[in-house]
mmCIF file of C-alpha atoms and ligand atoms in Angstrom:
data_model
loop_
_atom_site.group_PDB
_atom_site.id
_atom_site.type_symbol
_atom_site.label_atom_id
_atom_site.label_comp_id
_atom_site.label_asym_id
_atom_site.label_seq_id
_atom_site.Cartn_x
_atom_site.Cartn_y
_atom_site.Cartn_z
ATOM 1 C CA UNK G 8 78.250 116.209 -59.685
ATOM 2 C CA UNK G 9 80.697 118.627 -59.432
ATOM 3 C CA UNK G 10 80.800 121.646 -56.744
ATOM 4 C CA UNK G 11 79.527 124.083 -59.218
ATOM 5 C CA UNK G 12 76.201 121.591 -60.002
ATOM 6 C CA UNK G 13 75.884 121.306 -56.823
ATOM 7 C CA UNK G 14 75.664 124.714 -55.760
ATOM 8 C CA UNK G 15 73.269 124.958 -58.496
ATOM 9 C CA UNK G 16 71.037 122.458 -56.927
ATOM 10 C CA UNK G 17 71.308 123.481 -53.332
ATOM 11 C CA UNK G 18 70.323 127.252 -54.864
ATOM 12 C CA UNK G 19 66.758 125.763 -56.153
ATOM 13 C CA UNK G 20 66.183 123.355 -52.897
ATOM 14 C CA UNK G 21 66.808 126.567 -50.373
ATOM 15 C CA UNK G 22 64.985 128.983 -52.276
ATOM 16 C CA UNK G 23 68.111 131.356 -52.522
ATOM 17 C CA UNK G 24 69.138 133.275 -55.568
ATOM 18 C CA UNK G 25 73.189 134.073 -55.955
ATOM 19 C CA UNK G 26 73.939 137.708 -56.820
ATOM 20 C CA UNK G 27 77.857 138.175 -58.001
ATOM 21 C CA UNK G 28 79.862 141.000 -58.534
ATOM 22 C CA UNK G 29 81.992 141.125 -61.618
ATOM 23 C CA UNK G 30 85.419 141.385 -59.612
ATOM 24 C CA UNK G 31 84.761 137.457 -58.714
ATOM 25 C CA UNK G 32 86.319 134.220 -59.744
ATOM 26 C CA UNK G 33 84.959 133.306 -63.177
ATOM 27 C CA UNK G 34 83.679 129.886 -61.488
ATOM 28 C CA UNK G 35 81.128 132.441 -59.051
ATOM 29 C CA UNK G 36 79.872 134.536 -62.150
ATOM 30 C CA UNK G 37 79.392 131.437 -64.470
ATOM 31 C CA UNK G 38 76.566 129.989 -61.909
ATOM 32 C CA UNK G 39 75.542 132.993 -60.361
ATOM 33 C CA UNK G 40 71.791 134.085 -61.108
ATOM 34 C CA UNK G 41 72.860 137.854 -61.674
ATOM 35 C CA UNK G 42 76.198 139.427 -61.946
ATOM 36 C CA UNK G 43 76.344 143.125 -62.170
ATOM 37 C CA UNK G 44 78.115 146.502 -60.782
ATOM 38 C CA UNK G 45 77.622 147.323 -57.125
ATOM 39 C CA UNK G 46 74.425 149.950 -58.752
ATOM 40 C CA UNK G 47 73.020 146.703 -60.484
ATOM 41 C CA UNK G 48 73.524 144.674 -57.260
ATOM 42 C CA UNK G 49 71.743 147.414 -55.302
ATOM 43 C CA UNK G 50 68.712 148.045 -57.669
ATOM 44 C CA UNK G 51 68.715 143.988 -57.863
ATOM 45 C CA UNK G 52 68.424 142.975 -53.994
ATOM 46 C CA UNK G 53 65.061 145.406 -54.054
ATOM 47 C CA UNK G 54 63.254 142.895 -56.393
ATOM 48 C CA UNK G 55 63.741 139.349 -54.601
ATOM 49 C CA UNK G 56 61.213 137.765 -53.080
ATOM 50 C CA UNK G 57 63.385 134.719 -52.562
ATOM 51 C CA UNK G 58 63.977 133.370 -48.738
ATOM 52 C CA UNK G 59 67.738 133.764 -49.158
ATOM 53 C CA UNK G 60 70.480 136.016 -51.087
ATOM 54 C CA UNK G 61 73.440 134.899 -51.090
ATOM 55 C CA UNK G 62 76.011 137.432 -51.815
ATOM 56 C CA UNK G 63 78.711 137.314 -53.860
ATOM 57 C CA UNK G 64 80.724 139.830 -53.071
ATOM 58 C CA UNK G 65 82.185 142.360 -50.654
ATOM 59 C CA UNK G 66 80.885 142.903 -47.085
ATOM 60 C CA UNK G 67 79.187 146.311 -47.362
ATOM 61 C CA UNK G 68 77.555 145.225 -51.062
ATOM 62 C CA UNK G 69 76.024 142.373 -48.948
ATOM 63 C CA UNK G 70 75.026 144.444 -46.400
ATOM 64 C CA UNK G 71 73.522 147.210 -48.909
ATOM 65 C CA UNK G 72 71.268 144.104 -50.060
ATOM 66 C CA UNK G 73 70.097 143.340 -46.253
ATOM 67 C CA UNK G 74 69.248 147.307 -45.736
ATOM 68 C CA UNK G 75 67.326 147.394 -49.015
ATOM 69 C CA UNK G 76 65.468 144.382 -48.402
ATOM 70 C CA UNK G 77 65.330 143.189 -44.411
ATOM 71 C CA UNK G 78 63.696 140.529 -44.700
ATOM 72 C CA UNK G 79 65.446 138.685 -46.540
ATOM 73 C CA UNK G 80 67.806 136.793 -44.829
ATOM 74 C CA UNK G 81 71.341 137.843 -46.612
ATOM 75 C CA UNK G 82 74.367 135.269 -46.206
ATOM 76 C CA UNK G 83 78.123 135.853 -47.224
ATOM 77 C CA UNK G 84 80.406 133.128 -48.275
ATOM 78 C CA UNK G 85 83.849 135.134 -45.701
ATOM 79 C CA UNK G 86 83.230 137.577 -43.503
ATOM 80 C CA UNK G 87 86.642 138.970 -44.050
ATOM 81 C CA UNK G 88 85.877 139.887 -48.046
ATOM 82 C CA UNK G 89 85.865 143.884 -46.403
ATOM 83 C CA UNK G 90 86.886 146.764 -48.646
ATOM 84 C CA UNK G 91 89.762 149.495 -48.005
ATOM 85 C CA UNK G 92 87.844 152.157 -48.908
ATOM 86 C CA UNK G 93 85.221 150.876 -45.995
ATOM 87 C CA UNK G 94 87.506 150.566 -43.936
ATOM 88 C CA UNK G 95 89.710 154.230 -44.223
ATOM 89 C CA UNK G 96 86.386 155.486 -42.602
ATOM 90 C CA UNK G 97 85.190 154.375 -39.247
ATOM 91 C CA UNK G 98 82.119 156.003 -38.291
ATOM 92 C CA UNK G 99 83.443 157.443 -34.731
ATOM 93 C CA UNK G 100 86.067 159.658 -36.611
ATOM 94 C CA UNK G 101 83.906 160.496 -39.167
ATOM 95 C CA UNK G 102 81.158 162.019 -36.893
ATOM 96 C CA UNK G 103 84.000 164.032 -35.516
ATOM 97 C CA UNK G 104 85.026 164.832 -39.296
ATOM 98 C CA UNK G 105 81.464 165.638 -39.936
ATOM 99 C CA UNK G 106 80.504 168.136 -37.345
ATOM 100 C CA UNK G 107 83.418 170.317 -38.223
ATOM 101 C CA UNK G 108 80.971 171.225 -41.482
ATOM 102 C CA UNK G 109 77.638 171.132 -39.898
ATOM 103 C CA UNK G 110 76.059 173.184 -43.172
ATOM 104 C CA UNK G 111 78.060 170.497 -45.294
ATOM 105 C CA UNK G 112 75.224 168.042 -46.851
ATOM 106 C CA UNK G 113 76.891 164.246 -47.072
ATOM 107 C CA UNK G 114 77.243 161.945 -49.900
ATOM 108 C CA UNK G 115 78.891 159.261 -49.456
ATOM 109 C CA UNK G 116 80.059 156.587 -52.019
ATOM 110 C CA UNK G 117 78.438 152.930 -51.283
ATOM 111 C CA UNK G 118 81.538 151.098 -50.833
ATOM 112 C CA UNK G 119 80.946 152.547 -46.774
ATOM 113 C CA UNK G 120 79.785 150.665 -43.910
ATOM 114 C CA UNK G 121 76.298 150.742 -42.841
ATOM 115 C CA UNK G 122 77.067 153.131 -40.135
ATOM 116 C CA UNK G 123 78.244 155.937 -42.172
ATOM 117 C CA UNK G 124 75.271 155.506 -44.821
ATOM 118 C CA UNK G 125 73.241 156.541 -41.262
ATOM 119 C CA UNK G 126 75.220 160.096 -41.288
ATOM 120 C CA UNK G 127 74.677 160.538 -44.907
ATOM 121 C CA UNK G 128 72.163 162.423 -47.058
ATOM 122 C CA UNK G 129 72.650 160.433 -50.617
ATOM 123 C CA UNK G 130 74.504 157.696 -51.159
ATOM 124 C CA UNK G 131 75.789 157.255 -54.740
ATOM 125 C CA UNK G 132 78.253 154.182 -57.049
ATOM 126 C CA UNK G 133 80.749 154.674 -59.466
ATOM 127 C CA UNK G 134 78.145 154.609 -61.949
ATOM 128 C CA UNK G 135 75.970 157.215 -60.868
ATOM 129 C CA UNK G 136 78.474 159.808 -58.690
ATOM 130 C CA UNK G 137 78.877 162.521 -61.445
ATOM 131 C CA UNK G 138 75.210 163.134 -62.395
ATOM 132 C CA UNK G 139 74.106 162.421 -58.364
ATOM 133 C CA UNK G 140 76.703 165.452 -57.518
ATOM 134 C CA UNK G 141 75.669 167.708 -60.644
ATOM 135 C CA UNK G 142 71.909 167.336 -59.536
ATOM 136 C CA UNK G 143 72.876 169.481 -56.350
ATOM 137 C CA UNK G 144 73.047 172.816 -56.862
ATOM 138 C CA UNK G 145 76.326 174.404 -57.429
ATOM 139 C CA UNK G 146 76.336 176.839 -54.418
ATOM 140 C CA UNK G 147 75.523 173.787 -52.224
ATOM 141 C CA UNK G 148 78.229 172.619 -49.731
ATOM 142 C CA UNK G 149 79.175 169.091 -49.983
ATOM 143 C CA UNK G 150 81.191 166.222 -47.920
ATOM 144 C CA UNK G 151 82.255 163.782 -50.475
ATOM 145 C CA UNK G 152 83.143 160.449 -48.631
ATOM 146 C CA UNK G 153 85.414 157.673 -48.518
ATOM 147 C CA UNK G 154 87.397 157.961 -52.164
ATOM 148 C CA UNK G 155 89.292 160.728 -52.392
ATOM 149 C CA UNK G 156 90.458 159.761 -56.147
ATOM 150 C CA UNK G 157 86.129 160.033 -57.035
ATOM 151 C CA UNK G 158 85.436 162.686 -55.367
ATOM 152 C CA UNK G 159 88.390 164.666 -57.084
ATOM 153 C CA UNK G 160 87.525 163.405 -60.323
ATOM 154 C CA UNK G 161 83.974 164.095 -59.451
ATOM 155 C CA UNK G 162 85.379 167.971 -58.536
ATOM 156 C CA UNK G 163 87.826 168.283 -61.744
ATOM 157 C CA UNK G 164 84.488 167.654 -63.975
ATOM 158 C CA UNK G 165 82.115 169.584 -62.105
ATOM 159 C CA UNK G 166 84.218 172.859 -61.199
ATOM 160 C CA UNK G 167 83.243 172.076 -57.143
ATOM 161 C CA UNK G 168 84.775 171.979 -54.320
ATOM 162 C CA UNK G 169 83.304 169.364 -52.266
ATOM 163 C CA UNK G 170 85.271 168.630 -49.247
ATOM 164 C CA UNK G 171 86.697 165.016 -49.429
ATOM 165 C CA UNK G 172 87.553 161.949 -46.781
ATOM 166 C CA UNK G 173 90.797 160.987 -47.342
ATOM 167 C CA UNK G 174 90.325 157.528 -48.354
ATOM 168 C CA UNK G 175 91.395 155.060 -51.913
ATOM 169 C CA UNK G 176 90.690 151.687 -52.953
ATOM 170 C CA UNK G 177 93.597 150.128 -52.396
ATOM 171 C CA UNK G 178 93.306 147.848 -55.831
ATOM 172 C CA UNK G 179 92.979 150.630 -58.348
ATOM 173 C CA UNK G 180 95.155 154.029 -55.938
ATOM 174 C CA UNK G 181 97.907 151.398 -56.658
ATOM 175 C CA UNK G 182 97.870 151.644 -60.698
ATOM 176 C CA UNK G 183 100.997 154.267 -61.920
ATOM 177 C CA UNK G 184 100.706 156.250 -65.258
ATOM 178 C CA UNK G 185 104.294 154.681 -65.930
ATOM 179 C CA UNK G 186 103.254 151.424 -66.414
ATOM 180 C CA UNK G 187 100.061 152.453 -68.347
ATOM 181 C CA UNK G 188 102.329 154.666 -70.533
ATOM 182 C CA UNK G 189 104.422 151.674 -71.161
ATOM 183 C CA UNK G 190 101.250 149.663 -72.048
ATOM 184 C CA UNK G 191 100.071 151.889 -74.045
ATOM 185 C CA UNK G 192 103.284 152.635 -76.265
ATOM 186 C CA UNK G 193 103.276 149.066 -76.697
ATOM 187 C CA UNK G 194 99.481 148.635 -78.006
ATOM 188 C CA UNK G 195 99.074 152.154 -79.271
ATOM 189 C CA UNK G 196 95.751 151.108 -81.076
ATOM 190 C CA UNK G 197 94.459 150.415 -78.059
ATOM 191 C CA UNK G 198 91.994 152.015 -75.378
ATOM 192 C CA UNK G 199 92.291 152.559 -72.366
ATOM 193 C CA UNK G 200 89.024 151.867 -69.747
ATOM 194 C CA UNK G 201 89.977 153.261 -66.204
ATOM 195 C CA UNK G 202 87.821 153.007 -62.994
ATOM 196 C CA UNK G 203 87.348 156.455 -61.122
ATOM 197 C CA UNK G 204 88.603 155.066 -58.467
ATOM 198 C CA UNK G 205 92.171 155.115 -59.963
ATOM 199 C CA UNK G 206 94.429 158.246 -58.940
ATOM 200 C CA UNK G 207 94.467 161.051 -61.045
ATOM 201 C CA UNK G 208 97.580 160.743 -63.681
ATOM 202 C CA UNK G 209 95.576 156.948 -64.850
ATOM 203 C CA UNK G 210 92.610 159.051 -65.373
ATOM 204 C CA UNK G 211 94.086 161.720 -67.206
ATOM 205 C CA UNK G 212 95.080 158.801 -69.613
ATOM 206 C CA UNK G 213 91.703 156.875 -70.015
ATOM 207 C CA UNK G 214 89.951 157.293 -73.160
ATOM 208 C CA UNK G 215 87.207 156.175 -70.843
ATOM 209 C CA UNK G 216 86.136 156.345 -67.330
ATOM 210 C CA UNK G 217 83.173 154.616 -65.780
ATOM 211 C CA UNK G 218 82.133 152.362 -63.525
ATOM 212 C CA UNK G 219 82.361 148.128 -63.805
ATOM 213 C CA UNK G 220 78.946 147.373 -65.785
ATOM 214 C CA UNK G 221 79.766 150.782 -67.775
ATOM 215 C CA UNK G 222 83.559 150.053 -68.637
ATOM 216 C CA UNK G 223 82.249 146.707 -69.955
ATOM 217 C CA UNK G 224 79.366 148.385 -72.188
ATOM 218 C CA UNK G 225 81.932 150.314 -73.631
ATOM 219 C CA UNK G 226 84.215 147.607 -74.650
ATOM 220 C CA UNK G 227 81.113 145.430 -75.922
ATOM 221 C CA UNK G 228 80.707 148.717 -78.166
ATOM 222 C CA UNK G 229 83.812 149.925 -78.958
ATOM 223 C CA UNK G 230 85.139 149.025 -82.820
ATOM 224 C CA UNK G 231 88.699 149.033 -80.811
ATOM 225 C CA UNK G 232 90.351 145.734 -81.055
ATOM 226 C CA UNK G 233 92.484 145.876 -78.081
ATOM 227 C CA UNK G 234 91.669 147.086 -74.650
ATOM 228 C CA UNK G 235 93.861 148.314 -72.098
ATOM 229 C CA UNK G 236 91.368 148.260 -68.556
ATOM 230 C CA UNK G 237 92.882 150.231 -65.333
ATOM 231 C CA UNK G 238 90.927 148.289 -62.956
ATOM 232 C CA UNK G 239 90.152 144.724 -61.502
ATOM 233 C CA UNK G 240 91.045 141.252 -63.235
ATOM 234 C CA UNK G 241 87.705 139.504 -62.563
ATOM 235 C CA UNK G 242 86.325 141.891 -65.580
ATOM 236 C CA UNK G 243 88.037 140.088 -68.043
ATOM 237 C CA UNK G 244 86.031 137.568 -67.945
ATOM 238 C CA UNK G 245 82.722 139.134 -69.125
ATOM 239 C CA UNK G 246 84.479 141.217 -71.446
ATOM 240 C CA UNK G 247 85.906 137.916 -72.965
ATOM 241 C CA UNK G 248 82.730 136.797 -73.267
ATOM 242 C CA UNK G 249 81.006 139.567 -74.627
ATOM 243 C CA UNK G 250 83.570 140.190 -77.430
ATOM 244 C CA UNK G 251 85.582 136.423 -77.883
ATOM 245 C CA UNK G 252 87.726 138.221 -80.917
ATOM 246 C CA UNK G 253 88.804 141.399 -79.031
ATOM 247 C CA UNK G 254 92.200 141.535 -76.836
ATOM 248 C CA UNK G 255 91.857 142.542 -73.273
ATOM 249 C CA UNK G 256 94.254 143.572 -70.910
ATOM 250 C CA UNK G 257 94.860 144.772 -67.041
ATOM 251 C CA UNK G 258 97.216 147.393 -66.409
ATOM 252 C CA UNK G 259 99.497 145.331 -63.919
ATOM 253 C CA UNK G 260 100.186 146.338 -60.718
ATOM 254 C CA UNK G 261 103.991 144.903 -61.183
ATOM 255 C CA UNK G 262 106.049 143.652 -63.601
ATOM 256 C CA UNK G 263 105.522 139.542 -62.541
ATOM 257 C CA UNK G 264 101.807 139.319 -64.062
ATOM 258 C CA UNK G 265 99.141 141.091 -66.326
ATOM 259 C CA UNK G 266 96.396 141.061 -63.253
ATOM 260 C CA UNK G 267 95.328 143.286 -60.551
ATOM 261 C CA UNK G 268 93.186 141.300 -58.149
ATOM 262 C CA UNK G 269 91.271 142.402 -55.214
ATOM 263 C CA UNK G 270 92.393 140.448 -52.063
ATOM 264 C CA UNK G 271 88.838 141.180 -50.472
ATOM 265 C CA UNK G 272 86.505 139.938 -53.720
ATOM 266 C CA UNK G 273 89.020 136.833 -54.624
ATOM 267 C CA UNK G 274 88.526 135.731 -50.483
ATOM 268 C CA UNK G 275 85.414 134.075 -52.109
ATOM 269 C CA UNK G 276 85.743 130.434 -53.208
ATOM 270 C CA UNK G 277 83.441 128.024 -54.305
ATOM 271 C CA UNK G 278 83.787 125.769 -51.828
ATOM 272 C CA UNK G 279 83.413 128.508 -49.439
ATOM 273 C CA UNK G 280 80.259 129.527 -51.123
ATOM 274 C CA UNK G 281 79.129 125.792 -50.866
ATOM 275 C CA UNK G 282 79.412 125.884 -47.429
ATOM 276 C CA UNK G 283 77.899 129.093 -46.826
ATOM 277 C CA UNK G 284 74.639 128.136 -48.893
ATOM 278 C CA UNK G 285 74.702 124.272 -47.017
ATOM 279 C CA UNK G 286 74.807 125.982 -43.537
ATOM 280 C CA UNK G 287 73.402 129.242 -44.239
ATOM 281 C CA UNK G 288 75.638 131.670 -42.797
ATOM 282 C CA UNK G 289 77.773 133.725 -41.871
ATOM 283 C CA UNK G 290 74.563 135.745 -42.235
ATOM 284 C CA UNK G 291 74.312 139.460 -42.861
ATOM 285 C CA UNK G 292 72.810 141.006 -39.353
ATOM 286 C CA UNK G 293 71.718 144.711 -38.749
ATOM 287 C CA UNK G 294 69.695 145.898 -35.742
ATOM 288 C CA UNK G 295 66.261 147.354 -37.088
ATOM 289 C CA UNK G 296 67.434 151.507 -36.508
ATOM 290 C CA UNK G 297 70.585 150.906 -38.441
ATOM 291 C CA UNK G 298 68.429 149.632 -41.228
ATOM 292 C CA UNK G 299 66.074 152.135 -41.372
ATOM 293 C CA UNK G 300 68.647 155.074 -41.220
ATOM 294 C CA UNK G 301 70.539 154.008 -43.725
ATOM 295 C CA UNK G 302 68.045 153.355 -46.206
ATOM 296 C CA UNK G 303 67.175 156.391 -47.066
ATOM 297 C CA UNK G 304 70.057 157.555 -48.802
ATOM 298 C CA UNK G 305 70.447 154.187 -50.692
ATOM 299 C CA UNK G 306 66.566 154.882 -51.998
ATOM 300 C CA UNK G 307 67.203 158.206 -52.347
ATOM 301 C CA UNK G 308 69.863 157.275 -55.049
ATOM 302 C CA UNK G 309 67.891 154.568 -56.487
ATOM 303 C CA UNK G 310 65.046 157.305 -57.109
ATOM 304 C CA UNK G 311 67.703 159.898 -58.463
ATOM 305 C CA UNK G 312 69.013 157.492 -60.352
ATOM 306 C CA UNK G 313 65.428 155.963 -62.403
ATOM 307 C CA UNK G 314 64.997 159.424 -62.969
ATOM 308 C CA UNK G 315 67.684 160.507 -64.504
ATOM 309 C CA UNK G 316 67.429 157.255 -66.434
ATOM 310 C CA UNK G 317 70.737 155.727 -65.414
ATOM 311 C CA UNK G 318 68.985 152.383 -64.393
ATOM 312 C CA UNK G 319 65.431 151.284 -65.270
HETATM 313 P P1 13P Q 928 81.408 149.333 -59.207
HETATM 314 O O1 13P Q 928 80.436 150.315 -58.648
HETATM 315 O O2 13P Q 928 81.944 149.747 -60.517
HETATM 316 O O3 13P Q 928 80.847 147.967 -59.187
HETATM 317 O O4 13P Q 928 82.679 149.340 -58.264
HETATM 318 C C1 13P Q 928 82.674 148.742 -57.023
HETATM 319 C C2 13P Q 928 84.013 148.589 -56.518
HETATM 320 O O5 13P Q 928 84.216 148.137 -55.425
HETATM 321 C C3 13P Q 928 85.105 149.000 -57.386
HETATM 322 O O6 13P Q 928 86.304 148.748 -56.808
HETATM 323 FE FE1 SF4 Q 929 87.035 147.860 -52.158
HETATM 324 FE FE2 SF4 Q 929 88.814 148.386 -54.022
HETATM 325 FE FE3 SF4 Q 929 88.165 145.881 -53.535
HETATM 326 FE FE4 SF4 Q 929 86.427 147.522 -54.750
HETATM 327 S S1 SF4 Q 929 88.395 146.811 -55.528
HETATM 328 S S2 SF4 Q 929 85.994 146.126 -53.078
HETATM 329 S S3 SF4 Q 929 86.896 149.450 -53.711
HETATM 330 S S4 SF4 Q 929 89.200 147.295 -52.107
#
């Protein structure tokens, strides 16, 4: 048997259920039980009634799925797989950062720590930011927290002004317009899918911008044969998939390879997810206030966000 069969098995003997997010190894997708964007992952970890999730993922996506369902016990194959844009905001500074705008309400993007989702009033993804914002009213005053390059985009659509953290994902703040220009003059039949979380000459390029799950309805979709994507390699894979005869592509992040990987996502292995399942942990812990602070703005969102129909 090899490592993936056996993950398989020790999945159905424990009672667990493996959620992945798109930015992992192709091995983690192909046996995981559902793969989505981190909006899927949250609306997902509400509806198990399994005795374990294990998370495929990044740290606070694992620990979104402990605050949205506590009782589940929520395990992590490396406690290391963190996120930049988590980490550009520790919660002491922004309290400080937050009292200088007491009438200022808070939304704050999910890839945060559990800690700031406590000071926050709605939490909102990639995939649900823009419609979230534009269902405040315009004269409302807004803190829009960690990612600077969303919230601006978020601002540039909407006309606002929301006051933002000064924070970027390391992984997509690193693409340059050059090298999508070059790209682009190469393949210029193709389209180009970019992540809001890229800075704002990639945007200005994209023919589309949306979030993981979105990106890759669009290039199911599109009658474009080629595809130019400013974001994360581990997308390629579903895209692939999805559309065997079209040509994908990663805007590099220099000239040695076609990939842009994220350091924390790719810390995941399949041996290390072997090990986590066998032993069951490093577990996900949160102390029992923590959890029910932040929760609110994650349901919050999730409410928003059946309403306006962006999930079901
Ligand atoms: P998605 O909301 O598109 O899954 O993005 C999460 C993320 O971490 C992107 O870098
Ligand atoms: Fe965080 Fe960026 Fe990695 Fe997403 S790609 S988990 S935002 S560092």
């Amino acid at each position: 048997m090899n490592l993936s069969e056996k993950i398989k098995k020790l999945l159905k003997e424990k009672n667990a259920v493996l959620l992945a997010h798109y930015y992992q190894i192709s091995e983690i997708q192909d046996i995981a039980d559902y793969i989505g964007d981190s909006l899927a992952l949250a609306k997902k970890a509400t509806e198990i009634n399994t005795k374990i999730i294990l998370f495929c993922g990044v740290h606070f996506m694992a620990e979104t799925a402990k605050i949205l369902n506590p009782k589940t016990k929520v395990i992590i194959p490396d406690l290391e797989a963190g996120c930049s844009l988590a980490d550009s905001c520790p919660a002491n500074d922004f309290k400080i950062f937050k009292e200088k705008y007491p009438k200022h309400k808070v939304i704050s993007y999910i890839n945060c720590t559990a800690e700031i989702k406590t000071m926050t009033d709605i939490v909102c993804t990639s995939g649900n930011a823009l419609k979230l914002v534009e269902s405040f009213s315009k004269e409302e005053k807004i803190i829009f927290a960690p990612d600077k390059n969303l919230g601006g985009y978020i601002n540039r659509q909407t006309g606002r002004n929301m006051i933002l953290w000064d924070g970027v994902c390391k992984v997509h703040d690193i693409l340059k317009n050059e090298t999508v220009i070059k790209l682009k003059v190469k393949n210029p039949k193709a389209k180009l899918l970019a992540h809001p979380e890229c800075n704002a000459d990639v945007l200005k390029l994209a023919d589309f911008i949306g979030s993981t799950a979105q990106m890759l309805e669009y290039a199911k979709n599109s009658n474009s044969k080629k595809i130019i994507i400013a974001s994360e390699t581990g997308l390629l894979h579903q895209m692939r998939k999805d559309s065997p005869k079209k040509e994908f592509m990663v805007v590099p992040t220099d000239e040695t390879c076609l990939c842009n990987d994220c350091e924390y996502m790719k810390k995941n292995t399949l041996q290390k997810v072997y090990n986590c399942l066998k032993n069951e942990k490093p577990e996900i812990i949160l102390d029992n206030n923590t959890i029910e602070k932040a929760k609110k703005p994650i349901e919050k969102m999730l409410q928003i966000s059946q309403k306006l129909n962006i999930i079901k």
